[in-house]
Coordinates of N, CA and C in Angstrom, one line a residue:
M393 N 14.7 -16.4 10.6 CA 13.5 -15.8 10.9 C 12.3 -16.4 10.2
T394 N 11.2 -16.6 10.8 CA 10.0 -17.2 10.2 C 9.4 -16.2 9.2
A395 N 9.0 -16.7 8.1 CA 8.3 -15.9 7.1 C 6.9 -15.5 7.5
V396 N 6.6 -14.2 7.3 CA 5.3 -13.7 7.6 C 4.7 -13.0 6.4
I397 N 3.3 -13.0 6.3 CA 2.6 -12.3 5.2 C 2.3 -10.9 5.6
C398 N 2.5 -10.0 4.7 CA 2.3 -8.6 4.9 C 1.5 -8.1 3.7
A399 N 0.8 -7.0 4.0 CA 0.0 -6.3 2.9 C 0.6 -4.9 2.7
I400 N 0.8 -4.6 1.4 CA 1.4 -3.3 1.0 C 0.5 -2.6 0.1
A401 N 0.3 -1.3 0.2 CA -0.4 -0.5 -0.7 C 0.6 0.2 -1.6
L402 N 0.2 0.3 -2.9 CA 1.0 1.0 -3.9 C 0.2 2.1 -4.5
G403 N 0.9 3.3 -4.8 CA 0.2 4.4 -5.5 C 1.1 5.2 -6.3
S404 N 0.6 5.8 -7.3 CA 1.4 6.7 -8.2 C 0.5 7.6 -8.9
N405 N 0.9 8.9 -9.1 CA 0.2 9.8 -9.9 C 1.1 10.8 -10.7
L406 N 2.4 10.5 -10.7 CA 3.3 11.3 -11.6 C 4.1 10.3 -12.4
G407 N 4.3 10.7 -13.7 CA 5.1 9.8 -14.6 C 4.2 8.7 -15.2
D408 N 4.9 7.7 -15.7 CA 4.2 6.6 -16.3 C 3.7 5.6 -15.2
S409 N 2.6 6.0 -14.5 CA 2.2 5.2 -13.3 C 2.0 3.7 -13.5
P410 N 1.4 3.3 -14.6 CA 1.3 1.8 -14.7 C 2.7 1.1 -14.8
R411 N 3.6 1.7 -15.5 CA 5.0 1.1 -15.6 C 5.7 1.2 -14.2
I412 N 5.5 2.3 -13.6 CA 6.2 2.5 -12.3 C 5.7 1.5 -11.2
L413 N 4.4 1.3 -11.2 CA 3.8 0.3 -10.2 C 4.2 -1.1 -10.5
E414 N 4.2 -1.5 -11.8 CA 4.6 -2.8 -12.2 C 6.1 -3.0 -11.9
A415 N 6.9 -2.0 -12.1 CA 8.4 -2.1 -11.8 C 8.6 -2.2 -10.3
A416 N 7.8 -1.5 -9.5 CA 7.9 -1.5 -8.1 C 7.6 -2.9 -7.6
I417 N 6.6 -3.5 -8.1 CA 6.3 -4.9 -7.8 C 7.4 -5.8 -8.1
A418 N 8.1 -5.6 -9.2 CA 9.2 -6.4 -9.6 C 10.4 -6.2 -8.7
Q419 N 10.6 -5.0 -8.3 CA 11.7 -4.7 -7.3 C 11.4 -5.4 -6.0
L420 N 10.2 -5.3 -5.5 CA 9.9 -6.0 -4.3 C 10.2 -7.5 -4.4
D421 N 9.7 -8.1 -5.5 CA 9.9 -9.5 -5.7 C 11.3 -9.9 -5.8
A422 N 12.2 -9.0 -6.3 CA 13.6 -9.3 -6.5 C 14.4 -9.1 -5.3
T423 N 13.8 -8.5 -4.2 CA 14.5 -8.3 -3.0 C 14.7 -9.5 -2.2
P424 N 15.9 -9.9 -1.7 CA 16.1 -11.0 -0.9 C 15.2 -10.9 0.4
G425 N 14.5 -12.0 0.7 CA 13.6 -11.9 1.9 C 12.2 -11.5 1.6
I426 N 11.9 -11.1 0.4 CA 10.6 -10.7 0.0 C 10.1 -11.5 -1.2
S427 N 8.9 -12.0 -1.1 CA 8.3 -12.8 -2.2 C 6.9 -12.2 -2.4
V428 N 6.6 -11.7 -3.6 CA 5.3 -11.2 -3.9 C 4.4 -12.4 -4.2
K429 N 3.3 -12.5 -3.4 CA 2.4 -13.6 -3.5 C 1.1 -13.3 -4.3
Q430 N 0.6 -12.1 -4.2 CA -0.6 -11.8 -5.0 C -0.7 -10.2 -5.1
T431 N -1.2 -9.8 -6.2 CA -1.4 -8.4 -6.4 C -2.9 -8.1 -6.9
S432 N -3.4 -7.0 -6.5 CA -4.7 -6.6 -7.0 C -4.6 -6.0 -8.4
R433 N -5.8 -5.7 -8.9 CA -5.8 -4.9 -10.2 C -5.4 -3.5 -9.8
W434 N -5.2 -2.6 -10.8 CA -4.9 -1.2 -10.6 C -6.3 -0.5 -10.6
Y435 N -6.4 0.5 -9.8 CA -7.6 1.3 -9.7 C -7.2 2.8 -9.8
Q436 N -8.0 3.5 -10.6 CA -7.9 5.0 -10.7 C -8.7 5.6 -9.6
T437 N -8.1 6.5 -8.9 CA -8.7 7.0 -7.7 C -8.5 8.5 -7.6
A438 N -9.5 9.2 -7.0 CA -9.4 10.6 -6.8 C -8.4 10.9 -5.7
P439 N -7.6 12.0 -5.9 CA -6.6 12.3 -4.9 C -7.2 12.9 -3.6
I440 N -6.4 12.7 -2.5 CA -6.7 13.4 -1.3 C -5.6 14.4 -1.1
G441 N -6.0 15.6 -0.6 CA -5.0 16.6 -0.4 C -5.0 17.7 -1.5
P442 N -3.9 18.4 -1.8 CA -3.9 19.5 -2.7 C -4.3 19.1 -4.1
P443 N -4.7 20.0 -5.0 CA -5.0 19.7 -6.4 C -3.9 18.9 -7.1
Q444 N -4.2 17.8 -7.7 CA -3.2 17.0 -8.4 C -3.9 16.0 -9.3
P445 N -3.1 15.3 -10.1 CA -3.8 14.3 -11.0 C -4.3 13.1 -10.2
D446 N -5.3 12.3 -10.8 CA -5.8 11.1 -10.2 C -4.6 10.1 -10.0
Y447 N -4.8 9.2 -9.0 CA -3.8 8.2 -8.7 C -4.2 6.9 -9.4
L448 N -3.1 6.0 -9.5 CA -3.3 4.6 -9.7 C -3.0 4.0 -8.4
N449 N -3.8 3.1 -7.9 CA -3.6 2.4 -6.6 C -3.8 1.0 -6.8
G450 N -3.1 0.2 -5.9 CA -3.3 -1.2 -5.8 C -2.7 -1.7 -4.5
C451 N -2.8 -3.0 -4.3 CA -2.3 -3.6 -3.1 C -1.6 -4.9 -3.5
A452 N -0.6 -5.3 -2.7 CA 0.1 -6.6 -2.9 C 0.2 -7.3 -1.5
L453 N 0.1 -8.6 -1.6 CA 0.4 -9.5 -0.4 C 1.8 -10.0 -0.7
V454 N 2.7 -9.9 0.3 CA 4.1 -10.3 0.2 C 4.4 -11.2 1.4
Q455 N 5.3 -12.2 1.1 CA 5.8 -13.0 2.2 C 7.2 -12.5 2.5
V456 N 7.5 -12.2 3.7 CA 8.8 -11.6 4.0 C 9.5 -12.3 5.2
Q457 N 10.8 -12.2 5.1 CA 11.7 -12.7 6.2 C 12.5 -11.5 6.7
L458 N 11.8 -10.4 6.9 CA 12.4 -9.2 7.4 C 11.6 -8.7 8.5
T459 N 12.2 -7.9 9.4 CA 11.4 -7.3 10.5 C 10.5 -6.2 9.9
P460 N 9.6 -5.7 10.6 CA 8.8 -4.5 10.1 C 9.6 -3.3 9.7
H461 N 10.6 -3.0 10.5 CA 11.5 -1.9 10.2 C 12.4 -2.1 9.0
Q462 N 12.9 -3.4 8.8 CA 13.7 -3.7 7.6 C 12.8 -3.6 6.4
L463 N 11.5 -4.0 6.5 CA 10.6 -3.9 5.3 C 10.3 -2.5 5.0
L464 N 10.1 -1.7 6.0 CA 9.9 -0.2 5.8 C 11.1 0.4 5.1
E465 N 12.3 0.1 5.6 CA 13.5 0.6 5.0 C 13.5 0.3 3.5
R466 N 13.2 -1.0 3.2 CA 13.2 -1.4 1.7 C 12.2 -0.7 0.9
L467 N 11.0 -0.5 1.5 CA 9.9 0.3 0.8 C 10.4 1.7 0.5
L468 N 11.0 2.3 1.4 CA 11.5 3.7 1.2 C 12.6 3.7 0.2
E469 N 13.5 2.7 0.2 CA 14.5 2.6 -0.8 C 13.9 2.5 -2.2
I470 N 12.9 1.7 -2.4 CA 12.3 1.5 -3.7 C 11.6 2.8 -4.1
E471 N 10.9 3.5 -3.2 CA 10.3 4.8 -3.5 C 11.4 5.8 -4.0
N472 N 12.5 5.8 -3.4 CA 13.6 6.7 -3.8 C 14.2 6.3 -5.2
Q473 N 14.2 5.0 -5.5 CA 14.7 4.6 -6.8 C 13.8 5.1 -7.9
F474 N 12.5 5.4 -7.6 CA 11.6 5.9 -8.6 C 11.4 7.4 -8.5
G475 N 12.3 8.0 -7.8 CA 12.3 9.5 -7.7 C 11.3 10.1 -6.8
R476 N 10.9 9.4 -5.8 CA 10.0 10.0 -4.8 C 10.6 11.2 -4.1
I477 N 9.9 12.3 -4.1 CA 10.3 13.5 -3.4 C 9.2 13.9 -2.5
R478 N 9.5 14.1 -1.2 CA 8.5 14.5 -0.2 C 8.5 16.0 0.0
R479 N 7.6 16.7 -0.8 CA 7.5 18.1 -0.7 C 6.4 18.6 0.3
E480 N 5.2 18.0 0.1 CA 4.1 18.4 1.0 C 3.3 17.1 1.3
R481 N 2.6 17.2 2.5 CA 1.8 16.1 2.9 C 0.7 15.8 1.9
W482 N 0.5 14.6 1.5 CA -0.5 14.1 0.6 C -0.3 14.7 -0.8
G483 N 0.9 15.2 -1.1 CA 1.2 15.8 -2.4 C 1.4 14.7 -3.5
P484 N 1.5 15.1 -4.8 CA 1.7 14.1 -5.8 C 3.0 13.4 -5.7
R485 N 3.1 12.2 -6.2 CA 4.3 11.4 -6.1 C 4.4 10.4 -7.2
T486 N 5.7 10.0 -7.5 CA 5.9 9.0 -8.5 C 5.6 7.6 -8.0
L487 N 5.8 7.4 -6.7 CA 5.6 6.1 -6.1 C 5.4 6.3 -4.6
D488 N 4.3 5.6 -4.1 CA 4.1 5.6 -2.7 C 3.9 4.1 -2.3
L489 N 4.6 3.7 -1.3 CA 4.5 2.3 -0.8 C 4.3 2.4 0.7
D490 N 3.1 1.8 1.1 CA 2.8 1.8 2.5 C 2.6 0.4 3.0
L491 N 3.2 0.2 4.2 CA 3.0 -1.1 4.9 C 1.7 -1.0 5.6
L492 N 0.8 -1.8 5.2 CA -0.6 -1.8 5.8 C -0.6 -2.8 7.0
F493 N -0.2 -4.0 6.7 CA -0.3 -5.1 7.8 C 1.0 -5.9 7.8
Y494 N 1.5 -6.3 8.9 CA 2.6 -7.2 9.1 C 2.0 -8.3 9.9
E495 N 1.4 -9.3 9.2 CA 0.6 -10.4 9.8 C -0.4 -9.7 10.7
D496 N -0.5 -10.1 12.0 CA -1.5 -9.4 12.9 C -0.8 -8.6 13.9
A497 N 0.5 -8.2 13.7 CA 1.2 -7.4 14.6 C 0.7 -5.9 14.7
I498 N 0.8 -5.4 15.8 CA 0.6 -4.0 16.1 C 1.9 -3.3 16.5
V499 N 2.4 -2.4 15.6 CA 3.7 -1.8 15.8 C 3.5 -0.3 15.9
T500 N 4.0 0.3 17.0 CA 3.9 1.8 17.1 C 5.2 2.3 17.6
T501 N 6.0 2.9 16.6 CA 7.3 3.5 16.9 C 7.3 4.9 16.3
P502 N 8.3 5.7 16.5 CA 8.3 7.1 16.0 C 8.2 7.1 14.4
N503 N 8.8 6.1 13.8 CA 8.8 6.1 12.3 C 7.9 5.0 11.6
L504 N 7.2 4.2 12.4 CA 6.4 3.2 11.8 C 5.1 2.9 12.7
A505 N 4.0 2.9 12.0 CA 2.7 2.5 12.6 C 2.1 1.4 11.8
V506 N 1.9 0.2 12.4 CA 1.3 -0.9 11.7 C 0.2 -1.5 12.6
P507 N -1.0 -1.7 12.2 CA -1.5 -1.4 10.8 C -1.5 0.1 10.5
H508 N -1.5 0.3 9.2 CA -1.5 1.7 8.8 C -2.6 2.5 9.4
P509 N -2.3 3.6 10.1 CA -3.4 4.3 10.9 C -4.6 4.8 10.2
R510 N -4.4 5.2 8.9 CA -5.5 5.8 8.2 C -6.2 4.9 7.1
M511 N -5.7 3.7 7.0 CA -6.2 2.8 5.9 C -7.7 2.5 6.1
R512 N -8.3 2.5 7.3 CA -9.7 2.1 7.5 C -10.6 3.2 6.9
E513 N -10.1 4.4 6.6 CA -11.0 5.4 6.0 C -10.7 5.6 4.5
R514 N -9.8 4.9 3.9 CA -9.4 5.1 2.6 C -9.8 4.1 1.6
A515 N -10.8 4.5 0.7 CA -11.3 3.5 -0.3 C -10.2 3.1 -1.2
F516 N -9.2 4.0 -1.5 CA -8.2 3.6 -2.5 C -7.3 2.5 -1.9
V517 N -7.3 2.3 -0.6 CA -6.6 1.2 0.0 C -7.5 0.0 0.2
L518 N -8.7 0.2 0.7 CA -9.6 -0.9 1.1 C -10.1 -1.7 -0.1
V519 N -10.4 -0.9 -1.2 CA -11.0 -1.6 -2.4 C -10.0 -2.6 -3.0
P520 N -8.7 -2.2 -3.3 CA -7.8 -3.2 -3.8 C -7.4 -4.3 -2.8
L521 N -7.4 -3.9 -1.5 CA -7.0 -4.9 -0.5 C -8.1 -5.9 -0.3
A522 N -9.4 -5.5 -0.4 CA -10.5 -6.4 -0.3 C -10.5 -7.4 -1.5
E523 N -10.0 -7.0 -2.6 CA -9.9 -7.8 -3.8 C -9.1 -9.1 -3.5
I524 N -8.0 -8.9 -2.8 CA -7.0 -10.0 -2.6 C -7.0 -10.5 -1.2
A525 N -7.6 -9.8 -0.2 CA -7.6 -10.3 1.2 C -8.8 -9.8 2.0
P526 N -10.0 -10.2 1.5 CA -11.3 -9.7 2.1 C -11.5 -10.1 3.5
D527 N -10.9 -11.3 3.9 CA -11.1 -11.9 5.2 C -9.9 -11.5 6.2
W528 N -9.0 -10.7 5.7 CA -7.9 -10.3 6.6 C -8.4 -9.5 7.8
V529 N -8.2 -9.9 9.0 CA -8.8 -9.2 10.1 C -7.8 -8.1 10.6
D530 N -8.3 -6.9 10.7 CA -7.5 -5.8 11.2 C -7.4 -6.0 12.7
P531 N -6.1 -6.1 13.2 CA -6.0 -6.4 14.6 C -6.4 -5.2 15.6
V532 N -6.5 -4.0 15.0 CA -6.9 -2.9 15.8 C -8.5 -2.9 16.0
S533 N -9.2 -2.9 14.9 CA -10.7 -2.9 14.9 C -11.3 -4.2 15.2
G534 N -10.6 -5.3 14.9 CA -11.1 -6.7 15.0 C -12.1 -7.0 13.8
E535 N -12.1 -6.2 12.8 CA -13.0 -6.4 11.7 C -12.2 -6.8 10.4
A536 N -12.9 -7.6 9.6 CA -12.3 -8.0 8.3 C -12.3 -6.8 7.3
I537 N -11.4 -6.9 6.4 CA -11.3 -5.8 5.4 C -12.6 -5.7 4.6
G538 N -13.2 -6.8 4.3 CA -14.5 -6.7 3.6 C -15.6 -6.0 4.4
Q539 N -15.5 -6.1 5.8 CA -16.5 -5.4 6.6 C -16.1 -3.9 6.6
L540 N -14.9 -3.6 6.8 CA -14.5 -2.1 6.8 C -14.9 -1.4 5.5
L541 N -14.7 -2.2 4.4 CA -15.0 -1.6 3.1 C -16.5 -1.2 2.9
Q542 N -17.4 -2.0 3.6 CA -18.8 -1.7 3.5 C -19.2 -0.4 4.1
R543 N -18.4 0.2 5.0 CA -18.7 1.4 5.7 C -18.2 2.7 5.0
I544 N -17.5 2.6 3.9 CA -16.9 3.8 3.3 C -17.5 4.1 1.9
D545 N -17.3 5.3 1.4 CA -17.8 5.7 0.1 C -16.7 5.3 -0.9
I546 N -17.0 4.4 -1.8 CA -16.0 3.9 -2.8 C -16.3 4.5 -4.2
S547 N -17.1 5.6 -4.3 CA -17.5 6.1 -5.6 C -16.3 6.7 -6.3
G548 N -15.2 7.1 -5.7 CA -14.1 7.7 -6.3 C -13.0 6.7 -6.8
V549 N -13.4 5.4 -6.7 CA -12.5 4.3 -7.1 C -13.0 3.6 -8.3
Q550 N -12.2 3.6 -9.4 CA -12.7 2.9 -10.6 C -11.6 1.9 -11.0
T551 N -12.0 0.7 -11.4 CA -11.1 -0.3 -11.9 C -10.5 0.2 -13.2
L552 N -9.1 0.2 -13.3 CA -8.5 0.7 -14.5 C -8.5 -0.4 -15.5
Y553 N -7.9 -1.6 -15.2 CA -7.9 -2.7 -16.1 C -7.6 -4.0 -15.3
N554 N -7.7 -5.1 -15.9 CA -7.5 -6.4 -15.2 C -6.0 -6.8 -15.3

């Protein structure tokens, strides 16, 4: 299988979030068929949904030799390794890994939508993604990440550290 570049969003607001996010990156990179190429800084972001602590969010570019569904399966496995429990939509979590892009593919199946359907409205995704891939063109809108970022409110996103 030919290697493709993918974009993944990472988030955490329960437990030792910086350690969890760094360990998740290491787990991704240690997975056969996945190579982490670049990561953004971590950003503290206001939560969406029920009352809960602020999140730490970031993005990573990975080179994979997996299908989109195989990659999704691995992301879910890593979430589970870090104690992810799905109680309520947009609720707090130890780890959230979302597949944003799989090169320029558009995938719509019952358990996977790529590009991620809500990423264009989410500053906590677009800010870190624009840091590492500002020119990546969203195949649905036809616009680059940097262009999408200009249209949303980013006031709830603060750089945590470099």
